[in-house]
């Protein structure tokens, strides 16, 4: 069992303990798990290099903690409840024992394909149980999984495979999403045209789409697992052996391969899951994220399964066949904890309340949100109409790099406040810094959010680029992890996340680097240069506004160029990065030293050109007037 807090007093007590004596606090949490060999030291760290280690020299396997540790008590209980895209298709459930066997079978398959400890396995799959099985099979044998969201393009997949030098790719013939089919194998084939390290591709049959199988490289999943034994001894891992790589966007063009290791990630995801959601035995927990993102890793797969929970996995989209789909699933499986993103809440809110039937929502006890700031309107709608005024909302702030939830209410324990992530979890020490590197103490302050002490779930490095890890997170402020988020601490000491303060935008809860999108736009043959900023968007939270300078116009005219720029970005990164607005401009506002003044573009995109701030360093003020004149939003 994982230690759980039951009251506000309990939270305060545990929090204080975790700060006063982190060794003792985390020892207590880690002792809930099965270690082949106990750690010598709870942690060892400095934020200079940075070098962060947890449960030093401990030996374990995370899947042994999901399966062997739970089988006696939970063997026949559902582990994964899978709801297919089409509501008329059958639900699939896997008990802990069944999942264990499937994981072992696939682990043996990977071994037979020559995958061993430390090898990288790229996974590009739809939201089907085999995706979770694949992830856990890698962990079973100590291979490092790198899941790439199945909405990414061939280019994006190729870049990630090559950065991780993956040996095997796991994919499917296609993936269902609403009334569409994503041709995953076809996209993968395109990516693999230039992925020299991939030796084998395992292809799951899901959509029965026609695919080309490359002889000697490609193998069907069902054939590959055929005859494999359903027992597979777990590989002994060091606490600090990498568990997975997950790519995320940063402020430069190239995605960062965030590396999480085994021991700390295990302890942190299980502890935070149990406490934030207040999961009780037999509850059904439903997180609507995709396993291609960190939320899916930590709170569909690892956290819940380590806690012995029933985790519901959904293949489809919230609005198909209609905007009542989530609530149908909640009713069908009597979901108790429901965890989604503000963008989904806003999209459903916009469809009205007809899809919300009280009787369908009775089982809900806890609602959660993640990925972006939640506006008050969405919070209240979620609270009043989905939660029927009786479910606490846990607004969970965290990041790919933090591994697990950092600032959040504990459900039913921490008093909530709309659009506030409230208070840090035990072990988390937030600190607010101003632009000059000074700490802002006390309440009613606003600045940049940093964390001054390590926690077990923190990322350890960027794959193949430790320097970038240091530069990105540990160089802005001395001896502190810098999150890239702005934050306010109000008069009650509650935290409200204000959004990114760097060149990262958050579109529908997906993190995108503006430079990444600009690079994609600049590949268009007619584009000279571009600048991308976020702007407020009613459903997506932030939309993508691109200012583009073209050398000449093609025969399609402005409209034609705009369209082809949008298509280009979809092709190079994926539909999530497609600009909402493309404004063709005669030039970009630049300083004399050639730096783009994004502040000005952000203001224009926000529809507010009244207060552009200091523009005396601008090379050409005329350009700004022209940009304002041609703006695609009301300025
Ligand atoms: C944003 C997702 C406000 C934030 C788990 C962060 C949030 C980025 C919240 C990380 C929240 C996440 N309130 N903003 N509750 N949760 N964010 O890596 O800007 O995909 O830095 O991890 O999402 O996004 P990522």
mmCIF file with all atom_site columns, C-alpha atoms in Angstrom, residues 62 123 127 131 135 145-150 152 160 243-249 256-261 264-266 268-270 272-273 277 285 287-304 306 311 339-341 369-372 396-406 455-461 473 481 485 500 506 508-511 576:
data_model
loop_
_atom_site.group_PDB
_atom_site.id
_atom_site.type_symbol
_atom_site.label_atom_id
_atom_site.label_alt_id
_atom_site.label_comp_id
_atom_site.label_asym_id
_atom_site.label_entity_id
_atom_site.label_seq_id
_atom_site.pdbx_PDB_ins_code
_atom_site.Cartn_x
_atom_site.Cartn_y
_atom_site.Cartn_z
_atom_site.occupancy
_atom_site.B_iso_or_equiv
_atom_site.pdbx_formal_charge
_atom_site.auth_seq_id
_atom_site.auth_comp_id
_atom_site.auth_asym_id
_atom_site.auth_atom_id
_atom_site.pdbx_PDB_model_num
ATOM 1  C CA . UNK A 1 62  ? 9.173   -1.120 -11.810 1.00 0.00 ? 62  UNK A CA 1
ATOM 2  C CA . UNK A 1 123 ? 6.535   3.422  -29.893 1.00 0.00 ? 123 UNK A CA 1
ATOM 3  C CA . UNK A 1 127 ? -4.555  4.270  -27.627 1.00 0.00 ? 127 UNK A CA 1
ATOM 4  C CA . UNK A 1 131 ? 0.417   0.436  -26.185 1.00 0.00 ? 131 UNK A CA 1
ATOM 5  C CA . UNK A 1 135 ? 5.541   0.305  -22.495 1.00 0.00 ? 135 UNK A CA 1
ATOM 6  C CA . UNK A 1 145 ? 10.824  3.344  -24.244 1.00 0.00 ? 145 UNK A CA 1
ATOM 7  C CA . UNK A 1 146 ? 10.334  6.459  -26.276 1.00 0.00 ? 146 UNK A CA 1
ATOM 8  C CA . UNK A 1 147 ? 6.652   6.924  -27.005 1.00 0.00 ? 147 UNK A CA 1
ATOM 9  C CA . UNK A 1 148 ? 5.905   9.331  -29.824 1.00 0.00 ? 148 UNK A CA 1
ATOM 10 C CA . UNK A 1 149 ? 2.367   10.729 -29.869 1.00 0.00 ? 149 UNK A CA 1
ATOM 11 C CA . UNK A 1 150 ? 0.476   9.172  -32.790 1.00 0.00 ? 150 UNK A CA 1
ATOM 12 C CA . UNK A 1 152 ? 2.960   13.578 -34.930 1.00 0.00 ? 152 UNK A CA 1
ATOM 13 C CA . UNK A 1 160 ? 12.765  11.436 -32.420 1.00 0.00 ? 160 UNK A CA 1
ATOM 14 C CA . UNK A 1 243 ? 13.115  4.131  -17.680 1.00 0.00 ? 243 UNK A CA 1
ATOM 15 C CA . UNK A 1 244 ? 12.054  6.220  -20.635 1.00 0.00 ? 244 UNK A CA 1
ATOM 16 C CA . UNK A 1 245 ? 12.684  9.156  -22.910 1.00 0.00 ? 245 UNK A CA 1
ATOM 17 C CA . UNK A 1 246 ? 9.834   11.470 -23.763 1.00 0.00 ? 246 UNK A CA 1
ATOM 18 C CA . UNK A 1 247 ? 10.284  14.323 -26.197 1.00 0.00 ? 247 UNK A CA 1
ATOM 19 C CA . UNK A 1 248 ? 8.909   17.723 -25.398 1.00 0.00 ? 248 UNK A CA 1
ATOM 20 C CA . UNK A 1 249 ? 9.129   21.161 -26.941 1.00 0.00 ? 249 UNK A CA 1
ATOM 21 C CA . UNK A 1 256 ? 14.216  17.702 -26.006 1.00 0.00 ? 256 UNK A CA 1
ATOM 22 C CA . UNK A 1 257 ? 14.426  14.049 -25.031 1.00 0.00 ? 257 UNK A CA 1
ATOM 23 C CA . UNK A 1 258 ? 13.515  14.254 -21.371 1.00 0.00 ? 258 UNK A CA 1
ATOM 24 C CA . UNK A 1 259 ? 14.957  11.302 -19.470 1.00 0.00 ? 259 UNK A CA 1
ATOM 25 C CA . UNK A 1 260 ? 13.270  9.782  -16.437 1.00 0.00 ? 260 UNK A CA 1
ATOM 26 C CA . UNK A 1 261 ? 14.894  7.089  -14.366 1.00 0.00 ? 261 UNK A CA 1
ATOM 27 C CA . UNK A 1 264 ? 12.455  7.998  -8.110  1.00 0.00 ? 264 UNK A CA 1
ATOM 28 C CA . UNK A 1 265 ? 9.871   8.107  -10.882 1.00 0.00 ? 265 UNK A CA 1
ATOM 29 C CA . UNK A 1 266 ? 8.206   5.011  -9.463  1.00 0.00 ? 266 UNK A CA 1
ATOM 30 C CA . UNK A 1 268 ? 6.820   9.811  -7.086  1.00 0.00 ? 268 UNK A CA 1
ATOM 31 C CA . UNK A 1 269 ? 4.118   8.806  -9.588  1.00 0.00 ? 269 UNK A CA 1
ATOM 32 C CA . UNK A 1 270 ? 2.547   6.273  -7.230  1.00 0.00 ? 270 UNK A CA 1
ATOM 33 C CA . UNK A 1 272 ? 1.234   11.603 -6.116  1.00 0.00 ? 272 UNK A CA 1
ATOM 34 C CA . UNK A 1 273 ? -1.453  9.524  -7.850  1.00 0.00 ? 273 UNK A CA 1
ATOM 35 C CA . UNK A 1 277 ? -6.863  11.653 -6.565  1.00 0.00 ? 277 UNK A CA 1
ATOM 36 C CA . UNK A 1 285 ? -10.141 6.041  -12.547 1.00 0.00 ? 285 UNK A CA 1
ATOM 37 C CA . UNK A 1 287 ? -7.605  9.895  -17.391 1.00 0.00 ? 287 UNK A CA 1
ATOM 38 C CA . UNK A 1 288 ? -8.452  11.122 -20.893 1.00 0.00 ? 288 UNK A CA 1
ATOM 39 C CA . UNK A 1 289 ? -4.881  11.937 -21.924 1.00 0.00 ? 289 UNK A CA 1
ATOM 40 C CA . UNK A 1 290 ? -2.944  10.073 -24.578 1.00 0.00 ? 290 UNK A CA 1
ATOM 41 C CA . UNK A 1 291 ? -0.074  7.855  -23.486 1.00 0.00 ? 291 UNK A CA 1
ATOM 42 C CA . UNK A 1 292 ? 2.010   9.805  -25.993 1.00 0.00 ? 292 UNK A CA 1
ATOM 43 C CA . UNK A 1 293 ? 2.237   12.619 -23.427 1.00 0.00 ? 293 UNK A CA 1
ATOM 44 C CA . UNK A 1 294 ? 3.645   12.643 -19.920 1.00 0.00 ? 294 UNK A CA 1
ATOM 45 C CA . UNK A 1 295 ? 0.167   12.672 -18.374 1.00 0.00 ? 295 UNK A CA 1
ATOM 46 C CA . UNK A 1 296 ? -0.507  9.321  -19.977 1.00 0.00 ? 296 UNK A CA 1
ATOM 47 C CA . UNK A 1 297 ? 2.827   7.895  -18.872 1.00 0.00 ? 297 UNK A CA 1
ATOM 48 C CA . UNK A 1 298 ? 2.493   8.951  -15.248 1.00 0.00 ? 298 UNK A CA 1
ATOM 49 C CA . UNK A 1 299 ? -1.263  8.883  -14.720 1.00 0.00 ? 299 UNK A CA 1
ATOM 50 C CA . UNK A 1 300 ? -2.682  6.277  -17.077 1.00 0.00 ? 300 UNK A CA 1
ATOM 51 C CA . UNK A 1 301 ? 0.103   3.726  -16.890 1.00 0.00 ? 301 UNK A CA 1
ATOM 52 C CA . UNK A 1 302 ? 2.655   3.946  -14.100 1.00 0.00 ? 302 UNK A CA 1
ATOM 53 C CA . UNK A 1 303 ? 1.011   5.815  -11.203 1.00 0.00 ? 303 UNK A CA 1
ATOM 54 C CA . UNK A 1 304 ? -2.338  4.015  -11.240 1.00 0.00 ? 304 UNK A CA 1
ATOM 55 C CA . UNK A 1 306 ? 1.689   0.919  -9.197  1.00 0.00 ? 306 UNK A CA 1
ATOM 56 C CA . UNK A 1 311 ? -7.230  2.603  -14.989 1.00 0.00 ? 311 UNK A CA 1
ATOM 57 C CA . UNK A 1 339 ? -8.959  13.654 -15.177 1.00 0.00 ? 339 UNK A CA 1
ATOM 58 C CA . UNK A 1 340 ? -8.904  15.782 -18.318 1.00 0.00 ? 340 UNK A CA 1
ATOM 59 C CA . UNK A 1 341 ? -7.562  19.005 -19.853 1.00 0.00 ? 341 UNK A CA 1
ATOM 60 C CA . UNK A 1 369 ? -7.490  19.081 -14.802 1.00 0.00 ? 369 UNK A CA 1
ATOM 61 C CA . UNK A 1 370 ? -4.015  19.333 -16.244 1.00 0.00 ? 370 UNK A CA 1
ATOM 62 C CA . UNK A 1 371 ? -1.930  20.864 -18.971 1.00 0.00 ? 371 UNK A CA 1
ATOM 63 C CA . UNK A 1 372 ? -2.815  24.538 -19.015 1.00 0.00 ? 372 UNK A CA 1
ATOM 64 C CA . UNK A 1 396 ? -2.815  19.767 -11.091 1.00 0.00 ? 396 UNK A CA 1
ATOM 65 C CA . UNK A 1 397 ? 0.225   21.760 -12.169 1.00 0.00 ? 397 UNK A CA 1
ATOM 66 C CA . UNK A 1 398 ? 3.255   19.856 -13.387 1.00 0.00 ? 398 UNK A CA 1
ATOM 67 C CA . UNK A 1 399 ? 5.443   19.249 -16.449 1.00 0.00 ? 399 UNK A CA 1
ATOM 68 C CA . UNK A 1 400 ? 7.058   16.546 -18.541 1.00 0.00 ? 400 UNK A CA 1
ATOM 69 C CA . UNK A 1 401 ? 10.250  17.378 -16.683 1.00 0.00 ? 401 UNK A CA 1
ATOM 70 C CA . UNK A 1 402 ? 8.750   17.043 -13.208 1.00 0.00 ? 402 UNK A CA 1
ATOM 71 C CA . UNK A 1 403 ? 7.565   13.472 -13.822 1.00 0.00 ? 403 UNK A CA 1
ATOM 72 C CA . UNK A 1 404 ? 4.523   13.916 -11.636 1.00 0.00 ? 404 UNK A CA 1
ATOM 73 C CA . UNK A 1 405 ? 2.086   16.395 -10.128 1.00 0.00 ? 405 UNK A CA 1
ATOM 74 C CA . UNK A 1 406 ? 3.796   19.185 -8.171  1.00 0.00 ? 406 UNK A CA 1
ATOM 75 C CA . UNK A 1 455 ? 12.033  15.538 -5.612  1.00 0.00 ? 455 UNK A CA 1
ATOM 76 C CA . UNK A 1 456 ? 12.190  11.917 -6.773  1.00 0.00 ? 456 UNK A CA 1
ATOM 77 C CA . UNK A 1 457 ? 10.293  12.474 -10.038 1.00 0.00 ? 457 UNK A CA 1
ATOM 78 C CA . UNK A 1 458 ? 12.490  15.219 -11.483 1.00 0.00 ? 458 UNK A CA 1
ATOM 79 C CA . UNK A 1 459 ? 14.020  14.510 -14.911 1.00 0.00 ? 459 UNK A CA 1
ATOM 80 C CA . UNK A 1 460 ? 17.713  13.661 -14.784 1.00 0.00 ? 460 UNK A CA 1
ATOM 81 C CA . UNK A 1 461 ? 18.925  14.871 -18.144 1.00 0.00 ? 461 UNK A CA 1
ATOM 82 C CA . UNK A 1 473 ? 16.539  24.503 -16.355 1.00 0.00 ? 473 UNK A CA 1
ATOM 83 C CA . UNK A 1 481 ? 15.128  24.358 -11.200 1.00 0.00 ? 481 UNK A CA 1
ATOM 84 C CA . UNK A 1 485 ? 6.087   29.259 -15.895 1.00 0.00 ? 485 UNK A CA 1
ATOM 85 C CA . UNK A 1 500 ? 4.688   30.237 -19.873 1.00 0.00 ? 500 UNK A CA 1
ATOM 86 C CA . UNK A 1 506 ? 0.403   25.827 -24.894 1.00 0.00 ? 506 UNK A CA 1
ATOM 87 C CA . UNK A 1 508 ? -5.006  22.699 -26.251 1.00 0.00 ? 508 UNK A CA 1
ATOM 88 C CA . UNK A 1 509 ? -2.730  21.605 -23.442 1.00 0.00 ? 509 UNK A CA 1
ATOM 89 C CA . UNK A 1 510 ? 0.016   20.620 -25.895 1.00 0.00 ? 510 UNK A CA 1
ATOM 90 C CA . UNK A 1 511 ? 3.376   22.223 -25.501 1.00 0.00 ? 511 UNK A CA 1
ATOM 91 C CA . UNK A 1 576 ? -1.460  20.094 -33.445 1.00 0.00 ? 576 UNK A CA 1
#
